[in-house]
Coordinates of C-alpha atoms and ligand atoms in Angstrom, one line a residue:
X1 CA 112.2 150.3 45.4
X2 CA 112.1 146.5 45.5
X3 CA 113.7 145.0 48.5
X4 CA 116.5 142.8 47.9
X5 CA 115.9 139.5 48.1
X6 CA 117.0 137.3 51.2
X7 CA 117.4 134.0 52.9
X8 CA 114.9 133.7 55.8
X9 CA 115.8 130.3 57.7
X10 CA 113.8 128.9 60.8
X11 CA 114.3 125.7 62.7
X12 CA 111.7 123.1 63.2
X13 CA 111.4 120.6 65.7
X14 CA 108.5 118.2 65.1
X15 CA 107.7 116.8 68.6
X16 CA 104.7 115.7 70.9
X17 CA 104.1 118.5 73.4
X18 CA 101.3 119.3 76.0
X19 CA 99.5 122.1 74.6
X20 CA 96.8 124.4 76.6
X21 CA 93.7 124.7 74.3
X22 CA 91.8 126.4 77.2
X23 CA 92.6 127.3 81.0
X24 CA 92.8 123.8 82.8
X25 CA 92.2 121.9 79.2
X26 CA 95.6 120.6 78.0
X27 CA 96.0 118.1 75.2
X28 CA 98.8 116.0 73.9
X29 CA 99.3 118.0 70.4
X30 CA 102.0 117.1 67.9
X31 CA 103.4 120.0 66.4
X32 CA 106.2 122.4 65.5
X33 CA 108.3 124.0 68.1
X34 CA 105.9 123.0 70.9
X35 CA 103.4 125.7 69.5
X36 CA 100.0 125.0 68.1
X37 CA 99.9 126.3 65.2
X38 CA 103.3 126.1 64.4
X39 CA 105.3 129.2 63.8
X40 CA 104.3 131.8 61.6
X41 CA 106.7 131.7 58.7
X42 CA 107.3 135.0 57.0
X43 CA 109.1 136.5 53.9
X44 CA 108.9 138.8 51.1
X45 CA 108.0 137.9 47.5
X46 CA 111.4 136.4 45.8
X47 CA 113.0 135.7 49.3
X48 CA 114.3 132.3 49.8
X49 CA 112.8 130.2 52.6
X50 CA 114.9 127.4 54.6
X51 CA 113.2 125.3 57.2
X52 CA 115.2 122.8 58.9
X53 CA 113.3 120.4 60.5
X54 CA 114.2 117.7 63.3
X55 CA 111.7 115.0 63.5
X56 CA 111.4 114.2 67.4
X57 CA 108.3 112.1 66.7
X58 CA 108.0 108.7 66.9
X59 CA 107.1 108.2 63.5
X60 CA 107.9 109.5 60.2
X61 CA 106.8 112.8 58.5
X62 CA 107.2 115.3 55.7
X63 CA 105.9 118.8 55.3
X64 CA 103.9 120.1 52.4
X65 CA 103.7 124.0 51.7
X66 CA 100.4 124.2 50.7
X67 CA 100.0 126.9 47.8
X68 CA 103.6 127.8 47.2
X69 CA 104.7 127.4 43.5
X70 CA 108.1 125.6 44.3
X71 CA 110.2 123.0 43.1
X72 CA 108.3 119.7 42.9
X73 CA 111.3 118.1 44.7
X74 CA 110.5 120.6 47.9
X75 CA 106.7 119.6 47.7
X76 CA 106.7 117.4 51.0
X77 CA 104.9 114.6 49.1
X78 CA 106.2 110.8 49.4
X79 CA 106.4 111.2 45.6
X80 CA 109.3 113.3 45.6
X81 CA 111.2 112.7 48.8
X82 CA 112.0 110.0 51.4
X83 CA 110.1 110.3 54.7
X84 CA 111.9 112.1 57.2
X85 CA 112.2 109.2 60.0
X86 CA 112.7 109.8 64.0
X87 CA 115.6 111.8 64.5
X88 CA 116.5 112.7 61.1
X89 CA 116.9 116.5 60.1
X90 CA 115.5 117.5 56.5
X91 CA 116.1 121.2 54.9
X92 CA 113.4 122.7 52.8
X93 CA 114.5 125.5 50.5
X94 CA 112.7 127.3 48.2
X95 CA 111.9 130.7 46.7
X96 CA 108.3 132.4 47.5
X97 CA 107.5 133.8 44.3
X98 CA 103.9 134.9 45.2
X99 CA 102.5 137.2 47.7
X100 CA 99.5 135.7 49.8
X101 CA 98.3 133.5 52.5
X102 CA 99.6 129.9 52.3
X103 CA 100.4 127.5 55.0
X104 CA 102.2 124.3 55.7
X105 CA 101.2 120.8 56.9
X106 CA 102.0 117.4 57.3
X107 CA 101.7 115.2 54.4
X108 CA 102.5 111.8 55.9
X109 CA 100.0 110.2 57.9
X110 CA 97.9 113.3 57.6
X111 CA 94.8 111.9 59.4
X112 CA 96.6 111.7 62.7
X113 CA 99.6 114.4 62.1
X114 CA 97.1 117.0 61.0
X115 CA 94.6 116.2 63.3
X116 CA 97.0 116.5 66.2
X117 CA 98.3 119.9 65.3
X118 CA 100.7 119.7 62.4
X119 CA 100.4 122.8 60.7
X120 CA 101.1 126.4 60.8
X121 CA 101.1 129.8 58.7
X122 CA 103.2 131.1 55.9
X123 CA 102.9 134.5 55.1
X124 CA 104.4 136.1 51.9
X125 CA 104.3 140.1 51.8
X126 CA 104.8 142.4 48.9
X127 CA 104.9 146.0 48.7
X128 CA 101.5 145.9 46.7
X129 CA 99.7 144.5 49.7
X130 CA 97.2 147.2 50.6
X131 CA 97.8 149.2 53.7
X132 CA 95.8 148.1 56.9
X133 CA 95.9 149.2 60.5
X134 CA 96.7 146.0 62.0
X135 CA 96.8 142.1 60.7
X136 CA 95.7 139.0 62.2
X137 CA 96.2 135.3 61.0
X138 CA 93.2 133.0 61.9
X139 CA 94.0 129.5 61.5
X140 CA 90.5 127.3 62.1
X141 CA 90.6 123.9 63.3
X142 CA 88.5 121.4 65.2
X143 CA 89.4 118.5 67.3
X144 CA 87.7 115.3 68.3
X145 CA 88.7 114.6 71.9
X146 CA 87.0 112.4 74.7
X147 CA 85.9 113.3 78.1
X148 CA 89.9 113.3 79.2
X149 CA 90.9 115.5 76.2
X150 CA 92.6 112.7 74.5
X151 CA 92.3 112.5 70.8
X152 CA 89.9 109.6 70.1
X153 CA 91.3 107.0 67.8
X154 CA 91.0 107.9 64.0
X155 CA 87.9 106.3 62.8
X156 CA 88.3 104.3 60.3
X157 CA 87.2 100.5 60.4
X158 CA 83.3 100.1 61.2
X159 CA 81.9 101.0 63.5
X160 CA 83.6 104.3 63.1
X161 CA 83.4 104.2 59.4
X162 CA 81.2 107.6 59.7
X163 CA 84.6 109.4 60.3
X164 CA 86.1 108.1 57.0
X165 CA 83.0 108.9 55.1
X166 CA 82.4 112.3 56.3
X167 CA 85.6 113.6 57.4
X168 CA 87.2 113.6 60.8
X169 CA 85.0 116.3 62.4
X170 CA 85.4 117.5 66.2
X171 CA 83.4 119.5 68.5
X172 CA 86.5 121.2 70.3
X173 CA 86.5 124.5 68.1
X174 CA 89.9 126.0 67.8
X175 CA 91.0 129.6 66.2
X176 CA 95.1 129.5 66.4
X177 CA 94.9 126.6 68.9
X178 CA 92.6 128.2 71.5
X179 CA 89.0 127.4 72.5
X180 CA 87.3 130.6 72.7
X181 CA 89.9 132.9 71.8
X182 CA 89.5 136.6 72.6
X183 CA 90.6 139.0 69.9
X184 CA 90.9 142.8 70.6
X185 CA 90.9 145.3 67.7
X186 CA 90.5 149.2 68.0
X187 CA 87.1 151.0 66.9
X188 CA 87.7 153.1 63.9
X189 CA 90.2 150.6 62.3
X190 CA 90.6 148.4 59.2
X191 CA 92.5 145.0 59.7
X192 CA 93.6 142.1 57.3
X193 CA 92.2 139.1 58.6
X194 CA 93.8 136.0 57.1
X195 CA 91.7 133.2 57.5
X196 CA 93.1 129.6 57.0
X197 CA 91.1 126.6 57.3
X198 CA 93.3 123.7 58.4
X199 CA 90.9 121.2 59.8
X200 CA 90.4 117.8 58.4
X201 CA 86.9 118.1 57.2
X202 CA 84.9 121.5 58.7
X203 CA 83.2 123.4 56.4
X204 CA 83.5 126.9 58.0
X205 CA 81.1 129.9 57.1
X206 CA 82.7 132.9 58.5
X207 CA 80.0 135.3 60.1
X208 CA 80.8 138.1 61.9
X209 CA 77.7 138.8 63.7
X210 CA 75.8 140.0 60.5
X211 CA 78.4 142.8 60.1
X212 CA 79.7 143.2 56.3
X213 CA 83.2 142.7 55.5
X214 CA 85.3 142.8 52.5
X215 CA 86.8 139.4 50.9
X216 CA 90.2 140.8 49.7
X217 CA 92.3 138.0 49.0
X218 CA 92.4 134.0 48.5
X219 CA 94.5 131.1 48.0
X220 CA 96.9 132.8 45.2
X221 CA 96.9 136.4 46.6
X222 CA 94.8 139.4 46.2
X223 CA 91.5 139.6 44.1
X224 CA 90.8 142.1 41.4
X225 CA 88.3 144.1 43.5
X226 CA 86.9 144.0 47.1
X227 CA 83.8 141.7 47.7
X228 CA 81.5 142.9 50.1
X229 CA 79.4 140.0 52.1
X230 CA 78.3 139.2 55.2
X231 CA 79.1 135.2 55.0
X232 CA 81.7 133.4 53.4
X233 CA 82.4 129.6 53.1
X234 CA 85.7 128.5 53.9
X235 CA 86.6 124.8 53.0
X236 CA 89.6 122.7 54.1
X237 CA 92.7 124.0 53.0
X238 CA 91.3 127.4 51.6
X239 CA 92.3 131.0 52.5
X240 CA 90.4 134.2 52.6
X241 CA 91.4 137.1 53.6
X242 CA 89.0 140.3 54.4
X243 CA 89.2 143.6 55.6
X244 CA 87.6 143.7 59.0
X245 CA 86.2 146.8 60.2
X246 CA 85.9 149.5 60.8
X247 CA 84.1 148.8 64.3
X248 CA 82.1 150.7 66.9
X249 CA 84.1 151.6 69.7
X250 CA 82.7 148.9 73.0
X251 CA 80.9 146.8 71.0
X252 CA 81.3 142.8 71.1
X253 CA 80.6 140.3 68.6
X254 CA 81.5 136.3 67.8
X255 CA 83.3 135.0 65.1
X256 CA 81.2 131.9 64.2
X257 CA 80.8 129.7 61.6
X258 CA 77.1 129.5 60.2
X259 CA 75.3 126.0 59.5
X260 CA 76.5 124.3 56.2
X261 CA 75.1 121.4 55.1
X262 CA 77.8 119.2 53.2
X263 CA 75.4 116.4 52.7
X264 CA 77.1 114.2 55.0
X265 CA 75.7 112.1 58.4
X266 CA 76.8 115.4 60.5
X267 CA 74.0 117.6 61.5
X268 CA 74.8 121.3 60.2
X269 CA 75.0 123.8 62.9
X270 CA 76.0 127.4 63.7
X271 CA 78.9 127.2 65.9
X272 CA 80.8 130.3 67.6
X273 CA 84.7 130.0 67.7
X274 CA 85.8 133.0 69.1
X275 CA 84.8 136.6 70.6
X276 CA 85.8 140.1 69.0
X277 CA 86.1 143.1 71.4
X278 CA 86.3 146.5 70.2
X279 CA 88.1 148.7 72.1
X280 CA 89.0 152.3 72.0
X281 CA 88.8 154.2 68.7
X282 CA 92.1 155.0 66.9
X283 CA 92.9 156.9 64.0
X284 CA 93.2 154.8 60.6
X285 CA 95.7 154.5 58.0
X286 CA 94.1 151.8 56.3
X287 CA 93.3 152.2 52.7
X288 CA 91.7 149.3 50.8
X289 CA 91.6 150.4 47.2
X290 CA 88.7 149.2 44.8
X291 CA 91.3 148.1 42.4
X292 CA 93.7 145.6 43.9
X293 CA 95.5 144.1 41.2
X294 CA 94.8 143.0 37.7
X295 CA 94.3 139.1 37.0
X296 CA 94.7 138.5 33.4
X297 CA 92.5 135.4 32.2
X298 CA 94.1 132.2 31.7
X299 CA 91.6 130.9 29.1
X300 CA 88.2 131.7 27.9
X301 CA 85.2 130.0 29.2
X302 CA 84.6 127.8 26.1
X303 CA 88.2 126.7 26.0
X304 CA 88.6 123.0 24.7
X305 CA 89.0 120.6 27.9
X306 CA 92.4 118.5 28.0
X307 CA 91.7 116.6 30.8
X308 CA 88.2 115.3 32.7
X309 CA 88.8 114.5 36.4
X310 CA 85.5 112.6 37.9
X311 CA 85.2 112.4 41.8
X312 CA 82.8 110.0 43.3
X313 CA 82.0 108.0 46.1
X314 CA 81.0 104.4 46.5
X315 CA 77.4 104.8 48.0
X316 CA 78.6 101.4 50.1
X317 CA 80.0 102.1 53.4
X318 CA 82.7 99.0 53.7
X319 CA 85.9 98.9 55.1
X320 CA 87.4 99.2 51.1
X321 CA 88.6 102.3 49.3
X322 CA 85.6 103.8 48.1
X323 CA 86.8 107.7 47.5
X324 CA 87.5 107.8 43.9
X325 CA 89.0 109.7 41.1
X326 CA 88.1 108.7 37.6
X327 CA 86.4 105.4 39.1
X328 CA 89.6 104.4 40.5
X329 CA 91.7 104.8 44.2
X330 CA 95.0 106.3 44.6
X331 CA 95.6 107.2 40.7
X332 CA 98.5 107.8 38.8
X333 CA 97.3 110.4 36.4
X334 CA 98.6 111.0 32.7
X335 CA 101.4 113.7 32.8
X336 CA 101.2 117.0 31.5
X337 CA 103.9 119.5 29.4
X338 CA 105.5 122.3 30.5
X339 CA 104.1 125.5 28.8
X340 CA 100.9 123.3 27.5
X341 CA 97.9 125.1 29.2
X342 CA 95.7 122.8 31.2
X343 CA 91.8 123.1 30.9
X344 CA 90.4 120.6 33.1
X345 CA 86.9 119.5 33.8
X346 CA 86.3 118.5 37.2
X347 CA 83.1 116.9 38.3
X348 CA 81.7 115.6 41.3
X349 CA 79.2 112.8 40.8
X350 CA 78.6 112.2 44.5
X351 CA 76.0 113.3 46.9
X352 CA 78.4 115.2 49.2
X353 CA 81.1 118.1 49.1
X354 CA 84.6 117.9 48.1
X355 CA 87.3 120.5 48.0
X356 CA 89.7 120.0 45.0
X357 CA 93.1 120.9 45.7
X358 CA 96.0 121.0 43.3
X359 CA 99.8 120.9 44.4
X360 CA 102.2 123.6 43.1
X361 CA 100.1 125.4 40.6
X362 CA 97.2 128.3 40.7
X363 CA 94.3 127.6 38.8
X364 CA 91.3 130.0 37.3
X365 CA 88.3 128.5 37.9
X366 CA 86.6 129.7 34.2
X367 CA 83.1 127.8 34.4
X368 CA 81.1 126.3 37.2
X369 CA 77.8 124.6 36.4
X370 CA 77.7 126.0 33.0
X371 CA 78.3 129.5 34.2
X372 CA 81.1 131.9 34.7
X373 CA 82.4 132.4 37.8
X374 CA 81.2 135.7 39.7
X375 CA 84.6 136.6 39.8
X376 CA 88.4 135.8 38.4
X377 CA 90.7 134.4 41.5
X378 CA 93.9 132.5 41.6
X379 CA 93.1 129.5 43.6
X380 CA 94.5 126.0 44.6
X381 CA 91.6 124.8 46.8
X382 CA 88.3 125.3 45.2
X383 CA 84.8 123.4 46.6
X384 CA 82.8 121.2 44.3
X385 CA 79.0 121.2 45.6
X386 CA 77.3 117.8 45.0
X387 CA 76.7 117.1 41.2
X388 CA 78.6 119.8 40.3
X389 CA 80.9 120.5 37.4
X390 CA 83.9 123.2 37.2
X391 CA 86.4 124.2 34.4
X392 CA 89.6 125.0 35.6
X393 CA 92.5 126.6 33.8
X394 CA 96.5 126.5 34.9
X395 CA 99.6 126.8 33.3
X396 CA 102.1 124.1 34.0
X397 CA 105.5 126.4 34.4
X398 CA 109.1 124.9 34.1
X399 CA 108.9 123.0 37.1
X400 CA 108.9 119.5 36.0
X401 CA 108.4 116.8 38.4
X402 CA 105.6 114.8 40.4
X403 CA 102.6 116.5 41.6
X404 CA 99.5 115.9 42.7
X405 CA 95.8 116.8 43.4
X406 CA 93.0 115.4 45.9
X407 CA 90.1 116.2 47.9
X408 CA 91.3 118.2 51.0
X409 CA 88.8 116.4 53.1
X410 CA 91.7 114.6 54.7
X411 CA 90.0 111.2 55.3
X412 CA 88.8 111.3 51.8
X413 CA 92.4 111.8 50.4
X414 CA 93.5 108.8 52.6
X415 CA 90.6 107.1 51.6
X416 CA 91.8 107.1 47.9
X417 CA 90.2 110.3 46.2
X418 CA 93.8 111.7 45.3
X419 CA 96.1 111.2 42.0
X420 CA 99.9 112.1 41.3
X421 CA 100.7 113.0 38.0
X422 CA 103.8 114.3 36.1
X423 CA 105.1 117.9 34.8
X424 CA 107.4 116.8 32.2
X425 CA 110.0 119.0 30.1
X426 CA 109.0 118.6 26.6
X427 CA 112.7 119.1 25.3
X428 CA 113.6 116.1 27.2
X429 CA 112.9 112.5 26.5
X430 CA 110.1 111.3 29.0
X431 CA 110.5 107.6 30.7
X432 CA 107.4 106.6 31.8
X433 CA 107.4 105.4 35.7
X434 CA 106.0 102.2 36.6
X435 CA 103.3 102.9 39.0
X436 CA 104.1 104.3 42.5
X437 CA 102.5 102.3 45.3
X438 CA 101.3 104.6 47.8
X439 CA 101.3 102.7 51.1
X440 CA 99.2 104.2 53.9
X441 CA 99.3 103.1 57.7
X442 CA 96.0 102.5 59.3
X443 CA 96.5 102.0 62.9
Ligands
LIG1 CU1 97.2 121.0 51.9 CU2 98.1 117.8 49.7 O1 97.7 119.1 50.5
LIG2 CU1 86.4 114.6 49.6

């Protein structure tokens, strides 16, 4: 029986607080309800989520509900709402229509607010979820701190332009706001681990000491079949749910990120984020079926392209805005009509990786560099390797308003690799808006 939808309410306070990332190692974090990550929001498919936020920071903020197909007015961008100024209260209210692993994060002055901890997980459950013995939500982050455990100033102008070029990647490695987290599991059991990459720029290649694990879900919920791998790239903004285990009683292994060369000036290295300790064996009730669900294809691989989006980087490093969409920065893109299938060719002509994120709608990758992808999935964030091209298909359903897409390396987004566009209801006349001026504060 379907559960009756209910209203799930949370009160959030955004504030500055001290957070212990390791015993005796405290940072001055920014976040929600003095927790890092913020509280886990949880609801069933169809429920209404209400999050009332009081801004007790000294600067304005907004919250974006990454991956949720909500009305445009609740999307948390400055295209759809006024900033929540210090001292103000704002109520977000929306239905959560899809099961999966989602997250929320600041969508104002993100390079600072997200880096300091303004993010958390949003989990939507459904009775079709596979049965597991337990679950862990694991938010990946890193922070760039100085010797006094203070955030270094965000690099924007030379000589810190490297941070602007590569994204802000730190060497304080966190899972759920903790360094060297220890995760306890039982032998013989299988758990669902929901990974969310909430870092500004880090490419995380999940590795569990070489053990095989099964990918069961990504951004827009379950895959069609579990996929067995030993490593898995999770780029900023992406989610990957895995079935972890069964493990052997008494064993210990690391959760690592393998080296990934995203072609920046940073040296790719293999790094340890956490340790898993396998305790006493317990009986299992877990069942991961071979068929998790059916995902109907939205379009054929050769579907006619309706829009081309080119991501590029000006090779010079200077103080200007050199991260581009279609040779421009902070773009106002053309509108799309409700109900008209979108087939977008997104190409990356630069020599570095970019995770492409579309707000408010899931897409299917129907082609990557001329080939059909290995498996079908609902995505909202997808990595584009250097000099690569994807074709994505998505359907603007009846949620008119202003939306956006951007690179989820937060510094690239801020440096111009973003666009807004309207979804318009074709039954109503469309009035073109003057270009919105996107203002970014760089301190
Ligand atoms: Cu998670 Cu506009 O982003
Ligand atoms: Cu980028």
